[in-house]
Short mmCIF file of C-alpha atoms in Angstrom, two decimals:
data_model
loop_
_atom_site.label_atom_id
_atom_site.label_comp_id
_atom_site.label_asym_id
_atom_site.label_seq_id
_atom_site.Cartn_x
_atom_site.Cartn_y
_atom_site.Cartn_z
CA MET A 1 76.94 -42.94 -26.12
CA SER A 2 78.13 -39.34 -26.36
CA VAL A 3 79.30 -37.56 -23.21
CA LEU A 4 78.96 -33.93 -22.12
CA ALA A 5 80.89 -33.17 -18.94
CA VAL A 6 80.87 -29.88 -17.03
CA SER A 7 82.59 -28.63 -13.90
CA THR A 8 81.77 -25.29 -12.27
CA ASP A 9 83.94 -23.29 -9.86
CA PRO A 10 83.72 -19.76 -8.42
CA VAL A 11 86.27 -17.18 -9.54
CA GLU A 12 87.23 -13.69 -8.43
CA GLY A 13 84.54 -11.07 -8.88
CA GLY A 14 81.63 -13.36 -8.06
CA ASP A 15 81.47 -15.09 -11.43
CA PHE A 16 81.79 -18.80 -12.17
CA ILE A 17 83.87 -20.73 -14.67
CA THR A 18 82.25 -23.81 -16.17
CA ARG A 19 84.73 -26.07 -17.92
CA TRP A 20 83.14 -28.37 -20.47
CA LYS A 21 84.15 -31.18 -22.75
CA TRP A 22 82.23 -33.07 -25.41
CA LYS A 23 82.98 -36.59 -26.60
CA THR A 24 81.09 -38.29 -29.41
CA ASN A 25 81.78 -41.59 -27.66
CA PRO A 26 83.39 -42.42 -24.29
CA ASN A 27 86.72 -43.35 -25.89
CA SER A 28 87.15 -40.37 -28.21
CA ARG A 29 89.28 -37.31 -27.56
CA PRO A 30 87.11 -34.39 -26.46
CA VAL A 31 86.36 -30.97 -27.79
CA GLN A 32 86.53 -28.69 -24.79
CA GLY A 33 86.23 -25.11 -23.67
CA SER A 34 85.15 -22.89 -20.81
CA LEU A 35 82.28 -20.53 -20.07
CA ARG A 36 82.50 -17.59 -17.69
CA VAL A 37 79.03 -17.17 -16.18
CA SER A 38 77.85 -14.13 -14.23
CA VAL A 39 74.75 -14.68 -12.08
CA ASN A 40 72.38 -11.83 -11.28
CA GLU A 41 72.44 -10.79 -7.63
CA VAL A 42 68.72 -11.55 -7.32
CA HIS A 43 69.79 -15.20 -7.10
CA ALA A 44 71.18 -15.16 -3.57
CA SER A 45 71.67 -18.91 -3.11
CA ASP A 46 72.60 -21.95 -5.23
CA ARG A 47 74.53 -19.64 -7.53
CA ALA A 48 77.04 -22.28 -8.64
CA ALA A 49 74.25 -24.71 -9.53
CA LEU A 50 72.39 -22.01 -11.46
CA ALA A 51 75.59 -21.08 -13.30
CA GLU A 52 76.10 -24.73 -14.27
CA ILE A 53 72.52 -25.03 -15.55
CA HIS A 54 72.93 -21.81 -17.54
CA ALA A 55 76.12 -23.19 -19.07
CA LEU A 56 74.27 -26.37 -20.05
CA HIS A 57 71.52 -24.27 -21.60
CA TYR A 58 74.10 -22.51 -23.75
CA LEU A 59 75.83 -25.74 -24.78
CA LEU A 60 72.62 -27.59 -25.68
CA GLU A 61 70.34 -24.83 -26.93
CA VAL A 62 72.70 -22.25 -28.43
CA ARG A 63 75.93 -24.07 -29.22
CA GLU A 64 73.98 -27.27 -30.01
CA ILE A 65 77.02 -29.28 -29.05
CA HIS A 66 75.14 -32.56 -29.51
CA GLY A 67 73.67 -31.70 -32.91
CA GLU A 68 70.54 -29.96 -34.12
CA ASN A 69 67.21 -31.28 -32.79
CA ARG A 70 68.78 -34.39 -31.27
CA LEU A 71 67.34 -33.85 -27.79
CA GLY A 72 68.73 -36.17 -25.10
CA THR A 73 68.99 -39.36 -27.13
CA ASP A 74 72.05 -41.49 -26.36
CA MET A 75 73.71 -38.74 -24.29
CA ARG A 76 75.28 -38.82 -20.84
CA VAL A 77 75.64 -35.52 -18.97
CA CYS A 78 78.26 -35.48 -16.21
CA LEU A 79 77.66 -32.73 -13.66
CA SER A 80 79.70 -31.24 -10.84
CA SER A 81 76.63 -30.02 -8.92
CA SER A 82 74.64 -32.53 -6.88
CA ALA A 83 71.90 -29.90 -6.57
CA VAL A 84 71.35 -30.07 -10.34
CA ARG A 85 71.35 -33.87 -10.24
CA LYS A 86 68.63 -33.89 -7.57
CA ALA A 87 66.43 -31.70 -9.76
CA LEU A 88 66.69 -34.33 -12.50
CA LEU A 89 66.06 -37.56 -10.59
CA LYS A 90 64.09 -39.71 -13.03
CA GLY A 91 62.23 -41.67 -10.37
CA SER A 92 60.75 -38.51 -8.87
CA LEU A 93 60.07 -36.92 -12.25
CA LYS A 94 58.21 -40.00 -13.46
CA VAL A 95 56.07 -40.42 -10.35
CA HIS A 96 55.56 -36.86 -9.10
CA GLY A 97 56.30 -34.76 -12.17
CA THR A 98 59.03 -32.96 -10.22
CA GLY A 99 62.59 -33.74 -9.21
CA LYS A 100 63.93 -33.51 -5.67
CA ALA A 101 65.65 -30.15 -5.90
CA GLU A 102 66.13 -28.56 -2.49
CA SER A 103 65.83 -25.15 -4.14
CA ALA A 104 62.81 -23.97 -6.13
CA ALA A 105 65.15 -21.84 -8.24
CA VAL A 106 67.28 -24.82 -9.26
CA GLY A 107 64.17 -26.84 -10.07
CA ALA A 108 62.77 -24.04 -12.21
CA ALA A 109 66.05 -23.40 -14.00
CA ALA A 110 66.42 -27.11 -14.83
CA THR A 111 62.95 -27.40 -16.40
CA PHE A 112 64.35 -27.59 -19.93
CA LEU A 113 66.56 -30.55 -18.93
CA ALA A 114 63.62 -32.31 -17.25
CA THR A 115 61.38 -31.97 -20.32
CA LYS A 116 63.10 -31.49 -23.66
CA TYR A 117 66.25 -33.39 -22.65
CA PHE A 118 64.57 -35.93 -20.35
CA GLU A 119 66.09 -38.95 -22.11
CA ALA A 120 69.67 -37.92 -21.32
CA THR A 121 71.39 -39.62 -18.39
CA TYR A 122 72.45 -37.23 -15.61
CA GLU A 123 75.11 -38.07 -13.04
CA VAL A 124 77.62 -36.35 -10.79
CA GLN A 125 81.21 -37.10 -11.72
CA ARG A 126 84.59 -35.71 -10.76
CA TRP A 127 86.30 -33.76 -13.54
CA LYS A 128 89.14 -35.56 -15.28
CA ASP A 129 91.64 -33.68 -17.46
CA GLU A 130 92.13 -35.18 -20.92
CA GLU A 131 94.15 -34.30 -24.00
CA PRO A 132 91.66 -32.46 -26.25
CA LYS A 133 91.47 -32.70 -30.00
CA ALA A 134 90.24 -29.08 -30.10
CA VAL A 135 89.79 -26.19 -27.67
CA GLU A 136 87.13 -23.54 -28.20
CA PRO A 137 87.62 -19.96 -26.96
CA GLU A 138 86.11 -18.91 -23.65
CA MET A 139 82.61 -17.45 -23.87
CA LEU A 140 80.98 -14.94 -21.52
CA LEU A 141 77.45 -15.71 -20.35
CA SER A 142 75.09 -13.77 -18.11
CA LEU A 143 72.17 -15.24 -16.16
CA GLY A 144 69.61 -12.51 -15.50
CA PRO A 145 66.77 -12.41 -12.97
CA ARG A 146 64.72 -14.82 -15.10
CA PHE A 147 65.76 -18.23 -16.33
CA PRO A 148 65.90 -18.92 -20.08
CA ARG A 149 62.79 -20.54 -21.50
CA VAL A 150 62.88 -23.54 -23.82
CA GLU A 151 59.77 -23.31 -25.93
CA LEU A 152 57.75 -24.88 -28.71
CA GLN A 153 56.05 -22.73 -31.30
CA CYS A 154 52.24 -22.76 -31.41
CA GLY A 155 51.08 -22.08 -34.95
CA LEU A 156 47.48 -21.37 -33.95
CA LEU A 157 48.46 -18.64 -31.49
CA ASN A 158 51.55 -17.62 -33.48
CA ARG A 159 53.50 -17.53 -30.21
CA PRO A 160 56.07 -19.71 -28.44
CA VAL A 161 54.91 -21.84 -25.52
CA GLN A 162 57.01 -23.07 -22.60
CA ILE A 163 56.29 -26.66 -21.54
CA THR A 164 56.17 -27.13 -17.78
CA ARG A 165 57.24 -30.35 -16.09
CA HIS A 166 53.68 -31.04 -14.96
CA ALA A 167 52.29 -30.55 -18.47
CA MET A 168 54.94 -32.87 -19.91
CA HIS A 169 54.08 -35.48 -17.28
CA ARG A 170 50.39 -35.26 -18.22
CA TRP A 171 51.10 -35.30 -21.95
CA VAL A 172 53.20 -38.47 -21.65
CA GLY A 173 50.81 -40.28 -19.31
CA ARG A 174 47.41 -39.24 -20.61
CA ILE A 175 48.01 -38.75 -24.31
CA SER A 176 51.19 -40.49 -25.46
CA GLU A 177 50.70 -43.60 -23.31
CA GLY A 178 46.90 -43.45 -23.07
CA LEU A 179 46.84 -44.31 -19.37
CA ASP A 180 43.63 -44.12 -17.37
CA ARG A 181 43.04 -41.90 -14.35
CA TYR A 182 44.14 -44.67 -11.98
CA SER A 183 47.57 -45.20 -13.57
CA GLU A 184 48.39 -41.84 -15.18
CA ASN A 185 50.42 -40.52 -12.24
CA ASP A 186 53.02 -43.28 -11.98
CA LEU A 187 55.12 -43.35 -15.17
CA SER A 188 58.01 -45.28 -13.61
CA LYS A 189 57.64 -48.23 -15.99
CA ILE A 190 57.71 -46.09 -19.13
CA PRO A 191 61.12 -46.00 -20.91
CA ASP A 192 62.94 -42.66 -20.98
CA ALA A 193 62.91 -42.67 -24.79
CA ARG A 194 59.13 -42.16 -24.75
CA TRP A 195 59.70 -38.61 -23.46
CA THR A 196 61.72 -37.77 -26.56
CA LYS A 197 59.01 -39.21 -28.80
CA ALA A 198 56.35 -37.36 -26.81
CA TRP A 199 58.23 -34.05 -27.12
CA ARG A 200 58.47 -34.40 -30.89
CA THR A 201 54.79 -35.35 -31.14
CA LEU A 202 53.80 -32.39 -28.99
CA ALA A 203 55.82 -30.07 -31.22
CA GLY A 204 53.85 -31.38 -34.21
CA VAL A 205 50.46 -31.07 -32.50
CA LEU A 206 51.08 -27.45 -31.48
CA ASN A 207 51.57 -26.65 -35.17
CA HIS A 208 48.81 -28.89 -36.53
CA LYS A 209 45.95 -27.32 -38.47
CA GLY A 210 43.54 -29.39 -36.37
CA LEU A 211 44.49 -27.56 -33.17
CA LEU A 212 41.67 -25.16 -32.30
CA ARG A 213 40.64 -22.85 -29.48
CA ALA A 214 38.29 -24.41 -26.94
CA ASP A 215 35.55 -22.96 -24.74
CA LEU A 216 34.90 -24.68 -21.42
CA LEU A 217 31.62 -24.79 -19.57
CA PRO A 218 31.58 -21.89 -17.07
CA GLU A 219 31.76 -24.05 -13.94
CA VAL A 220 34.72 -25.99 -15.33
CA ALA A 221 36.55 -22.86 -16.46
CA ARG A 222 36.20 -21.50 -12.92
CA LYS A 223 37.99 -24.57 -11.53
CA TYR A 224 40.95 -23.99 -13.83
CA GLN A 225 40.98 -20.28 -13.07
CA GLN A 226 41.00 -20.95 -9.34
CA ARG A 227 44.06 -23.15 -9.80
CA TYR A 228 45.97 -21.34 -12.53
CA GLY A 229 44.57 -17.79 -12.57
CA MET A 230 42.28 -15.78 -14.81
CA SER A 231 44.55 -15.74 -17.86
CA CYS A 232 43.90 -19.35 -18.92
CA VAL A 233 43.79 -20.20 -22.62
CA TYR A 234 42.27 -23.50 -23.79
CA LEU A 235 43.14 -25.39 -26.96
CA HIS A 236 41.62 -28.63 -28.27
CA PHE A 237 43.17 -31.25 -30.56
CA SER A 238 40.42 -33.74 -31.36
CA ASP A 239 42.67 -36.30 -33.10
CA ALA A 240 44.35 -37.04 -29.76
CA MET A 241 41.30 -36.14 -27.64
CA ALA A 242 43.58 -33.64 -25.90
CA VAL A 243 42.79 -30.30 -24.31
CA PHE A 244 45.68 -27.99 -23.46
CA VAL A 245 45.51 -25.48 -20.61
CA LEU A 246 47.87 -22.54 -21.07
CA VAL A 247 48.51 -19.54 -18.86
CA ASP A 248 49.46 -16.20 -20.37
CA GLY A 249 51.89 -14.75 -17.84
CA PRO A 250 54.53 -12.01 -17.64
CA GLN A 251 57.16 -14.19 -19.36
CA GLY A 252 54.79 -15.49 -22.03
CA LEU A 253 52.63 -18.56 -22.52
CA ASP A 254 53.11 -21.61 -20.29
CA LEU A 255 51.49 -24.96 -21.01
CA VAL A 256 50.52 -25.92 -17.45
CA THR A 257 48.54 -29.13 -17.94
CA VAL A 258 46.99 -31.44 -20.52
CA THR A 259 43.70 -33.28 -20.11
CA LYS A 260 41.94 -35.90 -22.20
CA THR A 261 38.34 -35.93 -23.36
CA ASN A 262 36.15 -38.86 -22.32
CA PRO A 263 32.53 -39.88 -22.93
CA HIS A 264 31.32 -39.34 -19.37
CA THR A 265 31.71 -35.80 -18.03
CA PRO A 266 31.08 -32.95 -20.51
CA ILE A 267 33.00 -29.77 -19.85
CA LEU A 268 33.72 -28.35 -23.32
CA SER A 269 30.92 -25.99 -24.25
CA GLN A 270 31.72 -26.48 -27.93
CA GLN A 271 34.08 -29.06 -29.34
CA ARG A 272 35.26 -27.79 -32.69
CA PHE A 273 36.65 -30.11 -35.36
CA MET A 274 37.50 -30.08 -39.04
CA VAL A 275 35.35 -31.81 -41.68
CA GLY A 276 36.95 -31.20 -45.03
CA GLN A 277 37.38 -27.45 -45.25
CA GLN A 278 34.67 -26.68 -42.68
CA ILE A 279 34.76 -26.35 -38.89
CA LYS A 280 31.95 -28.27 -37.19
CA THR A 281 30.92 -28.02 -33.54
CA SER A 282 29.45 -30.48 -31.05
CA ARG A 283 29.20 -30.91 -27.30
CA GLY A 284 32.54 -32.14 -25.93
CA THR A 285 33.65 -34.06 -22.86
CA ILE A 286 36.87 -34.03 -20.93
CA ASP A 287 38.67 -35.72 -18.05
CA THR A 288 39.50 -34.10 -14.72
CA PRO A 289 42.40 -31.57 -14.46
#
């Protein structure tokens, strides 16, 4: 198992230094470095935790320290912030779709770790100095008012889409695992590796030619709009009997939930599907939000 360890401390001027080290296996000599992170003043609390999350975002998403498109497979992440660890508690994520972060900001910032990198193991561990095999130069990072988004591209809309924790929870339970309405909330018995598989499958579906726009019956659309706002966008992928609910907000598109069609309660006004090179339509049905 590879190991990514980070330790974050405040420095003069209000910034934070995150030391990091990467080991391809627990017994190897690490590659290490440091990141100086400035945190926008709009973030008045939990600044050290937010700096640590921002450093992890750089290491995993930009530096790709673990390798390209590897996600969280066979990786242990050692943190210095217990606040970050609470946001990533697997038991809570699997049952409630959220961690136990005491701060909404920390929970929001850690969304990419709780979705794309769900399979990784997260723990708090004291920093231990080791003789490195290589040292990378210090990098300067800046966390602005908004947290970085980790997105999947949607070919149909030709736009990137951020996957929320709730949507990922629904995608795993309802679509990937095919659970019914009575068991779809509690995913505690599902192995962590299924999240990685589900993420890759979702990435493929969002770029599949069979993904089409959906129109909901007016009374059903109103229910979604009451919950998520008037900017809802609906997509249908008939192969998986999945309907995606997206919200077009100030930061872009968010996938907020995923529902599954069923033969009992029609709510799609027109269910569009491909037959050869033609798009056919029929009355569709869907599960509850």
